Each structure stands twice: as C-alpha cells, then as structure tokens.
C-alpha cells in the first residue's frame, strides 16, 4: 500500500510540473507585462548596444491570461510561444523590418481566450496575430482592408477593420471624391471579436460610411468652383463614374 501511495504522489508531482512548465523552466529574462502598457517599452530599459550584445535569448512574459515565451535576438522578436503554439516572426515571419532600432512587435496582450500580438508595418499600418487555444490567426495588411485587434479595458476583444483611412482622405481635400463610389461606402467598422465553437466571430457594432465623415455636396461645390470635375453635373454623377 505504501508503495502505491508513493507512486501516486510521484505521479501527481509529475502532472503538476507539466502544468507549470513555463514557470519551472529557466529563462534569460522575466517580465510582468502588467507593469507595461506596450511590450516595446521593455526595450527602453537598455541601450540598443546592450540588447544587441545579448545575442539570442529567451524572455518569459507573465501577467497575461497564459504565460508567453518570446525568443529574441537583440531587439528582434524571432518567435512567440503561447498555448503550446509557436508563431514564427523575425526574418522568417512578419516582423522582418526594423523601425528606429526596435523590433516592430510593439504590443503583446491577452484576453481570456487569446494572446494578441500587434506588429507595426510603418507610419499607420499594423498587422495583428491572435494565438488562440486551438489555432493561430494572422491578419496581415490586405489589399482591400486592414484588420486589427485590441484588448478592451473590460478584457474583451475588439476588432477594427479599415477600408479607407479618413485621415488620408481628408488630406486630399475635394480630390477625395475620386476615391468614393457611393455616399454610403464603408470606410471603417469596429466591433466585438469572440471565439465560438472554435471559430473567430466578428460582430460589427459601429460602421462609418463616407457621408458620415465628409459633406460630399460641399466638397463637389468647392471642386467645381476651382474648375475641377466640371464634366459632371452632380456629385452623384461623379460617384457613379467612379464605380464604373
């Protein structure tokens, strides 16, 4: 009987060790992300030369809904591991360009169901990666729209999908009319993202259309006053021509 008790105790210890593997392993650096708004803030604590001199190392991120392990080379994120899944970044993946010496992987957060990674693509465009318990979702900059994900203050997941950036259109003045085909053409959409039966479901909550942001008739009148779009007798005629 004592031998059985000893065997069961050893088995329980083994199972406990398997369930807490990230904490039991040895990592070069350990950070609590509750102390940072952005993952990239970690790299402000050393000079770029100091980070580069470290070469390849591992980083354990606590403070999320699940432990996250990041494999690094200097300030370059090579891969991210969560829920026993690995997302390859660095030279082999999305984050293969530097921005002012920092890795473009600037945000790592989580909800109850997923780890959220955001990768800067430049001035205003981002890529998003979701590591869920059953699979990984990668949203790269797309030709028709960009889709990004954010963790709300209540811990739920939000998405934002942008077809045309209003700020870019505003810089065009009345020439923005050349990029519109309908008064109700969708510019952006935001809403809730959730995992249902193993699938990512996006539920729209707010939609912004062209006429929400611009007074199309006023823009058209301004353009005609400057001798632009004179071949059209109305803004709707211009929009119809754009669609064709």
JSON list of C-alpha atoms in Angstrom, two decimals:
[
{"chain": "A", "resi": 1, "resn": "UNK", "atom": "CA", "xyz": [0.00, 0.00, 0.00]},
{"chain": "A", "resi": 2, "resn": "UNK", "atom": "CA", "xyz": [2.78, 2.42, 0.88]},
{"chain": "A", "resi": 3, "resn": "UNK", "atom": "CA", "xyz": [4.39, 1.73, -2.48]},
{"chain": "A", "resi": 4, "resn": "UNK", "atom": "CA", "xyz": [1.12, 2.64, -4.26]},
{"chain": "A", "resi": 5, "resn": "UNK", "atom": "CA", "xyz": [0.82, 5.81, -2.23]},
{"chain": "A", "resi": 6, "resn": "UNK", "atom": "CA", "xyz": [4.39, 6.77, -3.10]},
{"chain": "A", "resi": 7, "resn": "UNK", "atom": "CA", "xyz": [3.73, 6.02, -6.78]},
{"chain": "A", "resi": 8, "resn": "UNK", "atom": "CA", "xyz": [0.58, 8.16, -6.83]},
{"chain": "A", "resi": 9, "resn": "UNK", "atom": "CA", "xyz": [2.40, 11.01, -5.09]},
{"chain": "A", "resi": 10, "resn": "UNK", "atom": "CA", "xyz": [5.18, 10.89, -7.66]},
{"chain": "A", "resi": 11, "resn": "UNK", "atom": "CA", "xyz": [2.61, 10.91, -10.48]},
{"chain": "A", "resi": 12, "resn": "UNK", "atom": "CA", "xyz": [0.86, 13.94, -9.01]},
{"chain": "A", "resi": 13, "resn": "UNK", "atom": "CA", "xyz": [4.15, 15.80, -8.78]},
{"chain": "A", "resi": 14, "resn": "UNK", "atom": "CA", "xyz": [4.86, 14.97, -12.43]},
{"chain": "A", "resi": 15, "resn": "UNK", "atom": "CA", "xyz": [1.45, 16.23, -13.56]},
{"chain": "A", "resi": 16, "resn": "UNK", "atom": "CA", "xyz": [1.88, 19.41, -11.55]},
{"chain": "A", "resi": 17, "resn": "UNK", "atom": "CA", "xyz": [5.28, 20.01, -13.12]},
{"chain": "A", "resi": 18, "resn": "UNK", "atom": "CA", "xyz": [3.81, 19.52, -16.61]},
{"chain": "A", "resi": 19, "resn": "UNK", "atom": "CA", "xyz": [1.07, 22.01, -15.91]},
{"chain": "A", "resi": 20, "resn": "UNK", "atom": "CA", "xyz": [3.51, 24.69, -14.76]},
{"chain": "A", "resi": 21, "resn": "UNK", "atom": "CA", "xyz": [6.24, 24.11, -17.27]},
{"chain": "A", "resi": 22, "resn": "UNK", "atom": "CA", "xyz": [6.81, 27.80, -18.18]},
{"chain": "A", "resi": 23, "resn": "UNK", "atom": "CA", "xyz": [7.47, 28.69, -14.55]},
{"chain": "A", "resi": 24, "resn": "UNK", "atom": "CA", "xyz": [9.76, 25.72, -13.95]},
{"chain": "A", "resi": 25, "resn": "UNK", "atom": "CA", "xyz": [11.97, 26.35, -16.95]},
{"chain": "A", "resi": 26, "resn": "UNK", "atom": "CA", "xyz": [14.88, 28.75, -16.84]},
{"chain": "A", "resi": 27, "resn": "UNK", "atom": "CA", "xyz": [14.58, 31.91, -18.94]},
{"chain": "A", "resi": 28, "resn": "UNK", "atom": "CA", "xyz": [17.15, 34.63, -19.51]},
{"chain": "A", "resi": 29, "resn": "UNK", "atom": "CA", "xyz": [14.69, 37.42, -18.70]},
{"chain": "A", "resi": 30, "resn": "UNK", "atom": "CA", "xyz": [11.31, 37.50, -16.96]},
{"chain": "A", "resi": 31, "resn": "UNK", "atom": "CA", "xyz": [8.88, 40.44, -17.16]},
{"chain": "A", "resi": 32, "resn": "UNK", "atom": "CA", "xyz": [5.46, 41.15, -15.74]},
{"chain": "A", "resi": 33, "resn": "UNK", "atom": "CA", "xyz": [3.51, 42.83, -18.53]},
{"chain": "A", "resi": 34, "resn": "UNK", "atom": "CA", "xyz": [1.08, 44.41, -16.07]},
{"chain": "A", "resi": 35, "resn": "UNK", "atom": "CA", "xyz": [3.89, 46.92, -15.48]},
{"chain": "A", "resi": 36, "resn": "UNK", "atom": "CA", "xyz": [3.96, 47.97, -19.15]},
{"chain": "A", "resi": 37, "resn": "UNK", "atom": "CA", "xyz": [1.41, 49.46, -21.48]},
{"chain": "A", "resi": 38, "resn": "UNK", "atom": "CA", "xyz": [3.30, 48.19, -24.52]},
{"chain": "A", "resi": 39, "resn": "UNK", "atom": "CA", "xyz": [5.69, 45.29, -24.95]},
{"chain": "A", "resi": 40, "resn": "UNK", "atom": "CA", "xyz": [8.12, 47.62, -26.75]},
{"chain": "A", "resi": 41, "resn": "UNK", "atom": "CA", "xyz": [8.60, 49.66, -23.54]},
{"chain": "A", "resi": 42, "resn": "UNK", "atom": "CA", "xyz": [10.80, 46.84, -22.22]},
{"chain": "A", "resi": 43, "resn": "UNK", "atom": "CA", "xyz": [13.49, 47.79, -24.72]},
{"chain": "A", "resi": 44, "resn": "UNK", "atom": "CA", "xyz": [13.72, 51.31, -23.34]},
{"chain": "A", "resi": 45, "resn": "UNK", "atom": "CA", "xyz": [15.44, 49.92, -20.24]},
{"chain": "A", "resi": 46, "resn": "UNK", "atom": "CA", "xyz": [18.72, 49.24, -22.02]},
{"chain": "A", "resi": 47, "resn": "UNK", "atom": "CA", "xyz": [20.59, 50.82, -24.90]},
{"chain": "A", "resi": 48, "resn": "UNK", "atom": "CA", "xyz": [20.37, 49.21, -28.33]},
{"chain": "A", "resi": 49, "resn": "UNK", "atom": "CA", "xyz": [24.01, 48.23, -27.99]},
{"chain": "A", "resi": 50, "resn": "UNK", "atom": "CA", "xyz": [23.30, 46.37, -24.76]},
{"chain": "A", "resi": 51, "resn": "UNK", "atom": "CA", "xyz": [20.37, 44.49, -26.30]},
{"chain": "A", "resi": 52, "resn": "UNK", "atom": "CA", "xyz": [22.39, 43.61, -29.39]},
{"chain": "A", "resi": 53, "resn": "UNK", "atom": "CA", "xyz": [25.25, 42.29, -27.28]},
{"chain": "A", "resi": 54, "resn": "UNK", "atom": "CA", "xyz": [22.89, 39.76, -25.67]},
{"chain": "A", "resi": 55, "resn": "UNK", "atom": "CA", "xyz": [22.52, 37.86, -28.94]},
{"chain": "A", "resi": 56, "resn": "UNK", "atom": "CA", "xyz": [19.84, 35.19, -28.75]},
{"chain": "A", "resi": 57, "resn": "UNK", "atom": "CA", "xyz": [17.92, 34.78, -25.50]},
{"chain": "A", "resi": 58, "resn": "UNK", "atom": "CA", "xyz": [14.51, 33.82, -24.14]},
{"chain": "A", "resi": 59, "resn": "UNK", "atom": "CA", "xyz": [12.01, 36.04, -22.38]},
{"chain": "A", "resi": 60, "resn": "UNK", "atom": "CA", "xyz": [9.11, 34.89, -20.19]},
{"chain": "A", "resi": 61, "resn": "UNK", "atom": "CA", "xyz": [6.12, 37.26, -20.06]},
{"chain": "A", "resi": 62, "resn": "UNK", "atom": "CA", "xyz": [3.88, 36.95, -17.03]},
{"chain": "A", "resi": 63, "resn": "UNK", "atom": "CA", "xyz": [0.80, 38.96, -16.12]},
{"chain": "A", "resi": 64, "resn": "UNK", "atom": "CA", "xyz": [-1.25, 37.68, -19.05]},
{"chain": "A", "resi": 65, "resn": "UNK", "atom": "CA", "xyz": [-4.00, 35.07, -19.06]},
{"chain": "A", "resi": 66, "resn": "UNK", "atom": "CA", "xyz": [-1.40, 32.47, -20.02]},
{"chain": "A", "resi": 67, "resn": "UNK", "atom": "CA", "xyz": [2.42, 32.52, -19.83]},
{"chain": "A", "resi": 68, "resn": "UNK", "atom": "CA", "xyz": [4.02, 33.70, -23.08]},
{"chain": "A", "resi": 69, "resn": "UNK", "atom": "CA", "xyz": [7.58, 32.88, -24.12]},
{"chain": "A", "resi": 70, "resn": "UNK", "atom": "CA", "xyz": [9.38, 35.13, -26.57]},
{"chain": "A", "resi": 71, "resn": "UNK", "atom": "CA", "xyz": [12.53, 34.06, -28.39]},
{"chain": "A", "resi": 72, "resn": "UNK", "atom": "CA", "xyz": [14.69, 37.10, -29.06]},
{"chain": "A", "resi": 73, "resn": "UNK", "atom": "CA", "xyz": [17.81, 38.14, -30.94]},
{"chain": "A", "resi": 74, "resn": "UNK", "atom": "CA", "xyz": [18.80, 41.54, -29.58]},
{"chain": "A", "resi": 75, "resn": "UNK", "atom": "CA", "xyz": [15.60, 43.56, -30.02]},
{"chain": "A", "resi": 76, "resn": "UNK", "atom": "CA", "xyz": [14.29, 41.33, -32.80]},
{"chain": "A", "resi": 77, "resn": "UNK", "atom": "CA", "xyz": [11.41, 39.01, -31.88]},
{"chain": "A", "resi": 78, "resn": "UNK", "atom": "CA", "xyz": [12.13, 35.68, -33.53]},
{"chain": "A", "resi": 79, "resn": "UNK", "atom": "CA", "xyz": [9.07, 33.79, -32.29]},
{"chain": "A", "resi": 80, "resn": "UNK", "atom": "CA", "xyz": [6.27, 33.88, -29.73]},
{"chain": "A", "resi": 81, "resn": "UNK", "atom": "CA", "xyz": [5.02, 30.77, -27.94]},
{"chain": "A", "resi": 82, "resn": "UNK", "atom": "CA", "xyz": [1.64, 30.52, -26.19]},
{"chain": "A", "resi": 83, "resn": "UNK", "atom": "CA", "xyz": [-0.85, 27.69, -25.66]},
{"chain": "A", "resi": 84, "resn": "UNK", "atom": "CA", "xyz": [1.83, 25.28, -26.98]},
{"chain": "A", "resi": 85, "resn": "UNK", "atom": "CA", "xyz": [1.73, 27.06, -30.36]},
{"chain": "A", "resi": 86, "resn": "UNK", "atom": "CA", "xyz": [4.61, 28.94, -31.96]},
{"chain": "A", "resi": 87, "resn": "UNK", "atom": "CA", "xyz": [4.34, 31.97, -34.23]},
{"chain": "A", "resi": 88, "resn": "UNK", "atom": "CA", "xyz": [7.50, 32.50, -36.26]},
{"chain": "A", "resi": 89, "resn": "UNK", "atom": "CA", "xyz": [8.48, 36.14, -36.66]},
{"chain": "A", "resi": 90, "resn": "UNK", "atom": "CA", "xyz": [11.92, 37.66, -37.20]},
{"chain": "A", "resi": 91, "resn": "UNK", "atom": "CA", "xyz": [13.48, 37.06, -40.59]},
{"chain": "A", "resi": 92, "resn": "UNK", "atom": "CA", "xyz": [11.15, 34.12, -41.24]},
{"chain": "A", "resi": 93, "resn": "UNK", "atom": "CA", "xyz": [7.89, 35.88, -40.49]},
{"chain": "A", "resi": 94, "resn": "UNK", "atom": "CA", "xyz": [6.04, 39.16, -40.25]},
{"chain": "A", "resi": 95, "resn": "UNK", "atom": "CA", "xyz": [8.48, 41.17, -38.15]},
{"chain": "A", "resi": 96, "resn": "UNK", "atom": "CA", "xyz": [11.38, 41.33, -40.56]},
{"chain": "A", "resi": 97, "resn": "UNK", "atom": "CA", "xyz": [11.90, 45.10, -40.67]},
{"chain": "A", "resi": 98, "resn": "UNK", "atom": "CA", "xyz": [13.33, 47.38, -38.00]},
{"chain": "A", "resi": 99, "resn": "UNK", "atom": "CA", "xyz": [11.89, 50.73, -37.07]},
{"chain": "A", "resi": 100, "resn": "UNK", "atom": "CA", "xyz": [14.34, 53.06, -35.34]},
{"chain": "A", "resi": 101, "resn": "UNK", "atom": "CA", "xyz": [16.29, 50.08, -33.98]},
{"chain": "A", "resi": 102, "resn": "UNK", "atom": "CA", "xyz": [13.32, 48.46, -32.24]},
{"chain": "A", "resi": 103, "resn": "UNK", "atom": "CA", "xyz": [11.51, 45.33, -33.25]},
{"chain": "A", "resi": 104, "resn": "UNK", "atom": "CA", "xyz": [8.20, 46.18, -34.92]},
{"chain": "A", "resi": 105, "resn": "UNK", "atom": "CA", "xyz": [6.49, 43.79, -32.49]},
{"chain": "A", "resi": 106, "resn": "UNK", "atom": "CA", "xyz": [5.30, 46.53, -30.15]},
{"chain": "A", "resi": 107, "resn": "UNK", "atom": "CA", "xyz": [2.29, 45.06, -28.34]},
{"chain": "A", "resi": 108, "resn": "UNK", "atom": "CA", "xyz": [1.57, 41.72, -26.66]},
{"chain": "A", "resi": 109, "resn": "UNK", "atom": "CA", "xyz": [-1.60, 41.40, -24.59]},
{"chain": "A", "resi": 110, "resn": "UNK", "atom": "CA", "xyz": [-4.30, 38.84, -23.90]},
{"chain": "A", "resi": 111, "resn": "UNK", "atom": "CA", "xyz": [-7.94, 38.11, -23.28]},
{"chain": "A", "resi": 112, "resn": "UNK", "atom": "CA", "xyz": [-9.40, 35.04, -21.63]},
{"chain": "A", "resi": 113, "resn": "UNK", "atom": "CA", "xyz": [-9.28, 33.22, -24.97]},
{"chain": "A", "resi": 114, "resn": "UNK", "atom": "CA", "xyz": [-6.30, 34.55, -26.91]},
{"chain": "A", "resi": 115, "resn": "UNK", "atom": "CA", "xyz": [-2.92, 36.23, -26.91]},
{"chain": "A", "resi": 116, "resn": "UNK", "atom": "CA", "xyz": [-2.93, 39.39, -29.04]},
{"chain": "A", "resi": 117, "resn": "UNK", "atom": "CA", "xyz": [0.21, 40.48, -30.89]},
{"chain": "A", "resi": 118, "resn": "UNK", "atom": "CA", "xyz": [0.49, 43.67, -32.93]},
{"chain": "A", "resi": 119, "resn": "UNK", "atom": "CA", "xyz": [3.28, 44.30, -35.42]},
{"chain": "A", "resi": 120, "resn": "UNK", "atom": "CA", "xyz": [3.96, 47.79, -36.75]},
{"chain": "A", "resi": 121, "resn": "UNK", "atom": "CA", "xyz": [4.13, 48.00, -40.52]},
{"chain": "A", "resi": 122, "resn": "UNK", "atom": "CA", "xyz": [5.20, 51.63, -40.63]},
{"chain": "A", "resi": 123, "resn": "UNK", "atom": "CA", "xyz": [3.57, 55.00, -40.03]},
{"chain": "A", "resi": 124, "resn": "UNK", "atom": "CA", "xyz": [-0.04, 53.90, -39.59]},
{"chain": "A", "resi": 125, "resn": "UNK", "atom": "CA", "xyz": [-0.49, 50.31, -40.70]},
{"chain": "A", "resi": 126, "resn": "UNK", "atom": "CA", "xyz": [-0.29, 47.30, -38.40]},
{"chain": "A", "resi": 127, "resn": "UNK", "atom": "CA", "xyz": [-0.50, 43.53, -38.62]},
{"chain": "A", "resi": 128, "resn": "UNK", "atom": "CA", "xyz": [-2.31, 41.54, -35.95]},
{"chain": "A", "resi": 129, "resn": "UNK", "atom": "CA", "xyz": [-1.77, 37.99, -34.74]},
{"chain": "A", "resi": 130, "resn": "UNK", "atom": "CA", "xyz": [-4.10, 36.06, -32.46]},
{"chain": "A", "resi": 131, "resn": "UNK", "atom": "CA", "xyz": [-2.88, 32.92, -30.71]},
{"chain": "A", "resi": 132, "resn": "UNK", "atom": "CA", "xyz": [-5.98, 31.08, -29.50]},
{"chain": "A", "resi": 133, "resn": "UNK", "atom": "CA", "xyz": [-6.14, 27.81, -27.62]},
{"chain": "A", "resi": 134, "resn": "UNK", "atom": "CA", "xyz": [-6.82, 25.79, -30.75]},
{"chain": "A", "resi": 135, "resn": "UNK", "atom": "CA", "xyz": [-5.14, 27.71, -33.59]},
{"chain": "A", "resi": 136, "resn": "UNK", "atom": "CA", "xyz": [-3.39, 30.88, -34.73]},
{"chain": "A", "resi": 137, "resn": "UNK", "atom": "CA", "xyz": [-4.92, 33.68, -36.77]},
{"chain": "A", "resi": 138, "resn": "UNK", "atom": "CA", "xyz": [-2.72, 36.03, -38.79]},
{"chain": "A", "resi": 139, "resn": "UNK", "atom": "CA", "xyz": [-4.07, 39.29, -40.18]},
{"chain": "A", "resi": 140, "resn": "UNK", "atom": "CA", "xyz": [-1.59, 40.93, -42.48]},
{"chain": "A", "resi": 141, "resn": "UNK", "atom": "CA", "xyz": [-2.05, 44.22, -44.29]},
{"chain": "A", "resi": 142, "resn": "UNK", "atom": "CA", "xyz": [-4.55, 43.41, -47.00]},
{"chain": "A", "resi": 143, "resn": "UNK", "atom": "CA", "xyz": [-5.23, 44.94, -50.39]},
{"chain": "A", "resi": 144, "resn": "UNK", "atom": "CA", "xyz": [-8.88, 45.77, -49.66]},
{"chain": "A", "resi": 145, "resn": "UNK", "atom": "CA", "xyz": [-8.79, 46.44, -45.91]},
{"chain": "A", "resi": 146, "resn": "UNK", "atom": "CA", "xyz": [-6.68, 46.21, -42.74]},
{"chain": "A", "resi": 147, "resn": "UNK", "atom": "CA", "xyz": [-7.97, 44.29, -39.71]},
{"chain": "A", "resi": 148, "resn": "UNK", "atom": "CA", "xyz": [-6.50, 44.82, -36.25]},
{"chain": "A", "resi": 149, "resn": "UNK", "atom": "CA", "xyz": [-7.37, 43.62, -32.77]},
{"chain": "A", "resi": 150, "resn": "UNK", "atom": "CA", "xyz": [-7.28, 45.33, -29.38]},
{"chain": "A", "resi": 151, "resn": "UNK", "atom": "CA", "xyz": [-7.90, 44.32, -25.78]},
{"chain": "A", "resi": 152, "resn": "UNK", "atom": "CA", "xyz": [-10.62, 46.46, -24.21]},
{"chain": "A", "resi": 153, "resn": "UNK", "atom": "CA", "xyz": [-10.46, 47.68, -20.63]},
{"chain": "A", "resi": 154, "resn": "UNK", "atom": "CA", "xyz": [-13.03, 45.05, -19.66]},
{"chain": "A", "resi": 155, "resn": "UNK", "atom": "CA", "xyz": [-10.74, 42.32, -21.02]},
{"chain": "A", "resi": 156, "resn": "UNK", "atom": "CA", "xyz": [-12.80, 41.52, -24.11]},
{"chain": "A", "resi": 157, "resn": "UNK", "atom": "CA", "xyz": [-11.51, 41.51, -27.67]},
{"chain": "A", "resi": 158, "resn": "UNK", "atom": "CA", "xyz": [-12.26, 44.33, -30.10]},
{"chain": "A", "resi": 159, "resn": "UNK", "atom": "CA", "xyz": [-11.54, 44.48, -33.81]},
{"chain": "A", "resi": 160, "resn": "UNK", "atom": "CA", "xyz": [-11.22, 47.41, -36.18]},
{"chain": "A", "resi": 161, "resn": "UNK", "atom": "CA", "xyz": [-11.41, 46.97, -39.94]},
{"chain": "A", "resi": 162, "resn": "UNK", "atom": "CA", "xyz": [-10.42, 49.90, -42.17]},
{"chain": "A", "resi": 163, "resn": "UNK", "atom": "CA", "xyz": [-11.05, 50.00, -45.89]},
{"chain": "A", "resi": 164, "resn": "UNK", "atom": "CA", "xyz": [-10.06, 53.65, -46.36]},
{"chain": "A", "resi": 165, "resn": "UNK", "atom": "CA", "xyz": [-8.45, 55.81, -43.69]},
{"chain": "A", "resi": 166, "resn": "UNK", "atom": "CA", "xyz": [-10.46, 59.04, -43.24]},
{"chain": "A", "resi": 167, "resn": "UNK", "atom": "CA", "xyz": [-7.34, 60.96, -42.21]},
{"chain": "A", "resi": 168, "resn": "UNK", "atom": "CA", "xyz": [-5.67, 60.07, -45.52]},
{"chain": "A", "resi": 169, "resn": "UNK", "atom": "CA", "xyz": [-8.76, 61.14, -47.45]},
{"chain": "A", "resi": 170, "resn": "UNK", "atom": "CA", "xyz": [-9.02, 64.44, -45.57]},
{"chain": "A", "resi": 171, "resn": "UNK", "atom": "CA", "xyz": [-5.53, 65.39, -46.75]},
{"chain": "A", "resi": 172, "resn": "UNK", "atom": "CA", "xyz": [-6.76, 65.06, -50.35]},
{"chain": "A", "resi": 173, "resn": "UNK", "atom": "CA", "xyz": [-9.40, 67.77, -49.99]},
{"chain": "A", "resi": 174, "resn": "UNK", "atom": "CA", "xyz": [-12.06, 67.55, -52.71]},
{"chain": "A", "resi": 175, "resn": "UNK", "atom": "CA", "xyz": [-9.94, 65.03, -54.62]},
{"chain": "A", "resi": 176, "resn": "UNK", "atom": "CA", "xyz": [-11.11, 62.52, -52.01]},
{"chain": "A", "resi": 177, "resn": "UNK", "atom": "CA", "xyz": [-14.27, 62.33, -54.13]},
{"chain": "A", "resi": 178, "resn": "UNK", "atom": "CA", "xyz": [-12.25, 60.37, -56.68]},
{"chain": "A", "resi": 179, "resn": "UNK", "atom": "CA", "xyz": [-11.99, 57.55, -54.15]},
{"chain": "A", "resi": 180, "resn": "UNK", "atom": "CA", "xyz": [-15.70, 57.29, -53.41]},
{"chain": "A", "resi": 181, "resn": "UNK", "atom": "CA", "xyz": [-18.27, 55.28, -55.35]},
{"chain": "A", "resi": 182, "resn": "UNK", "atom": "CA", "xyz": [-21.29, 55.65, -53.07]},
{"chain": "A", "resi": 183, "resn": "UNK", "atom": "CA", "xyz": [-22.47, 58.04, -50.36]},
{"chain": "A", "resi": 184, "resn": "UNK", "atom": "CA", "xyz": [-22.77, 55.06, -48.02]},
{"chain": "A", "resi": 185, "resn": "UNK", "atom": "CA", "xyz": [-19.47, 53.44, -48.95]},
{"chain": "A", "resi": 186, "resn": "UNK", "atom": "CA", "xyz": [-17.98, 51.91, -45.80]},
{"chain": "A", "resi": 187, "resn": "UNK", "atom": "CA", "xyz": [-14.72, 53.42, -44.57]},
{"chain": "A", "resi": 188, "resn": "UNK", "atom": "CA", "xyz": [-14.32, 51.51, -41.31]},
{"chain": "A", "resi": 189, "resn": "UNK", "atom": "CA", "xyz": [-16.01, 49.06, -38.98]},
{"chain": "A", "resi": 190, "resn": "UNK", "atom": "CA", "xyz": [-15.44, 48.26, -35.32]},
{"chain": "A", "resi": 191, "resn": "UNK", "atom": "CA", "xyz": [-16.98, 45.65, -33.08]},
{"chain": "A", "resi": 192, "resn": "UNK", "atom": "CA", "xyz": [-16.51, 42.67, -30.81]},
{"chain": "A", "resi": 193, "resn": "UNK", "atom": "CA", "xyz": [-14.47, 39.57, -31.59]},
{"chain": "A", "resi": 194, "resn": "UNK", "atom": "CA", "xyz": [-15.14, 36.28, -29.84]},
{"chain": "A", "resi": 195, "resn": "UNK", "atom": "CA", "xyz": [-14.38, 32.60, -30.22]},
{"chain": "A", "resi": 196, "resn": "UNK", "atom": "CA", "xyz": [-17.44, 30.41, -30.72]},
{"chain": "A", "resi": 197, "resn": "UNK", "atom": "CA", "xyz": [-17.16, 26.67, -31.34]},
{"chain": "A", "resi": 198, "resn": "UNK", "atom": "CA", "xyz": [-13.51, 27.08, -32.28]},
{"chain": "A", "resi": 199, "resn": "UNK", "atom": "CA", "xyz": [-14.19, 29.86, -34.80]},
{"chain": "A", "resi": 200, "resn": "UNK", "atom": "CA", "xyz": [-13.38, 33.56, -34.63]},
{"chain": "A", "resi": 201, "resn": "UNK", "atom": "CA", "xyz": [-16.63, 35.53, -34.93]},
{"chain": "A", "resi": 202, "resn": "UNK", "atom": "CA", "xyz": [-16.64, 39.28, -35.65]},
{"chain": "A", "resi": 203, "resn": "UNK", "atom": "CA", "xyz": [-19.76, 41.23, -34.66]},
{"chain": "A", "resi": 204, "resn": "UNK", "atom": "CA", "xyz": [-19.99, 44.77, -36.05]},
{"chain": "A", "resi": 205, "resn": "UNK", "atom": "CA", "xyz": [-21.05, 47.45, -33.57]},
{"chain": "A", "resi": 206, "resn": "UNK", "atom": "CA", "xyz": [-20.18, 50.69, -35.36]},
{"chain": "A", "resi": 207, "resn": "UNK", "atom": "CA", "xyz": [-19.82, 51.38, -39.07]},
{"chain": "A", "resi": 208, "resn": "UNK", "atom": "CA", "xyz": [-18.52, 54.64, -40.56]},
{"chain": "A", "resi": 209, "resn": "UNK", "atom": "CA", "xyz": [-19.51, 55.50, -44.13]},
{"chain": "A", "resi": 210, "resn": "UNK", "atom": "CA", "xyz": [-18.18, 58.18, -46.46]},
{"chain": "A", "resi": 211, "resn": "UNK", "atom": "CA", "xyz": [-21.04, 60.61, -45.84]},
{"chain": "A", "resi": 212, "resn": "UNK", "atom": "CA", "xyz": [-20.53, 60.35, -42.06]},
{"chain": "A", "resi": 213, "resn": "UNK", "atom": "CA", "xyz": [-17.14, 61.97, -42.43]},
{"chain": "A", "resi": 214, "resn": "UNK", "atom": "CA", "xyz": [-17.49, 64.21, -45.49]},
{"chain": "A", "resi": 215, "resn": "UNK", "atom": "CA", "xyz": [-20.10, 66.62, -46.82]},
{"chain": "A", "resi": 216, "resn": "UNK", "atom": "CA", "xyz": [-19.94, 65.31, -50.37]},
{"chain": "A", "resi": 217, "resn": "UNK", "atom": "CA", "xyz": [-22.08, 68.03, -51.89]},
{"chain": "A", "resi": 218, "resn": "UNK", "atom": "CA", "xyz": [-19.97, 70.77, -50.28]},
{"chain": "A", "resi": 219, "resn": "UNK", "atom": "CA", "xyz": [-16.76, 69.13, -51.49]},
{"chain": "A", "resi": 220, "resn": "UNK", "atom": "CA", "xyz": [-18.16, 68.85, -55.00]},
{"chain": "A", "resi": 221, "resn": "UNK", "atom": "CA", "xyz": [-19.21, 72.51, -54.99]},
{"chain": "A", "resi": 222, "resn": "UNK", "atom": "CA", "xyz": [-15.74, 73.52, -53.79]},
{"chain": "A", "resi": 223, "resn": "UNK", "atom": "CA", "xyz": [-14.14, 71.46, -56.54]},
{"chain": "A", "resi": 224, "resn": "UNK", "atom": "CA", "xyz": [-16.30, 72.96, -59.28]},
{"chain": "A", "resi": 225, "resn": "UNK", "atom": "CA", "xyz": [-15.54, 76.44, -58.00]},
{"chain": "A", "resi": 226, "resn": "UNK", "atom": "CA", "xyz": [-11.90, 75.59, -58.68]},
{"chain": "A", "resi": 227, "resn": "UNK", "atom": "CA", "xyz": [-12.68, 74.24, -62.15]},
{"chain": "A", "resi": 228, "resn": "UNK", "atom": "CA", "xyz": [-12.40, 70.56, -61.12]},
{"chain": "A", "resi": 229, "resn": "UNK", "atom": "CA", "xyz": [-14.92, 67.84, -62.07]},
{"chain": "A", "resi": 230, "resn": "UNK", "atom": "CA", "xyz": [-16.65, 70.25, -64.47]},
{"chain": "A", "resi": 231, "resn": "UNK", "atom": "CA", "xyz": [-17.70, 67.35, -66.69]},
{"chain": "A", "resi": 232, "resn": "UNK", "atom": "CA", "xyz": [-20.16, 66.18, -64.02]},
{"chain": "A", "resi": 233, "resn": "UNK", "atom": "CA", "xyz": [-23.41, 67.95, -63.18]},
{"chain": "A", "resi": 234, "resn": "UNK", "atom": "CA", "xyz": [-23.67, 66.44, -59.67]},
{"chain": "A", "resi": 235, "resn": "UNK", "atom": "CA", "xyz": [-21.64, 64.61, -57.10]},
{"chain": "A", "resi": 236, "resn": "UNK", "atom": "CA", "xyz": [-23.76, 61.51, -57.65]},
{"chain": "A", "resi": 237, "resn": "UNK", "atom": "CA", "xyz": [-22.81, 61.52, -61.33]},
{"chain": "A", "resi": 238, "resn": "UNK", "atom": "CA", "xyz": [-19.15, 61.63, -60.27]},
{"chain": "A", "resi": 239, "resn": "UNK", "atom": "CA", "xyz": [-19.62, 58.76, -57.83]},
{"chain": "A", "resi": 240, "resn": "UNK", "atom": "CA", "xyz": [-21.37, 56.66, -60.50]},
{"chain": "A", "resi": 241, "resn": "UNK", "atom": "CA", "xyz": [-18.48, 57.31, -62.89]},
{"chain": "A", "resi": 242, "resn": "UNK", "atom": "CA", "xyz": [-16.00, 56.22, -60.21]},
{"chain": "A", "resi": 243, "resn": "UNK", "atom": "CA", "xyz": [-17.88, 52.96, -59.78]},
{"chain": "A", "resi": 244, "resn": "UNK", "atom": "CA", "xyz": [-17.73, 52.28, -63.48]}
]
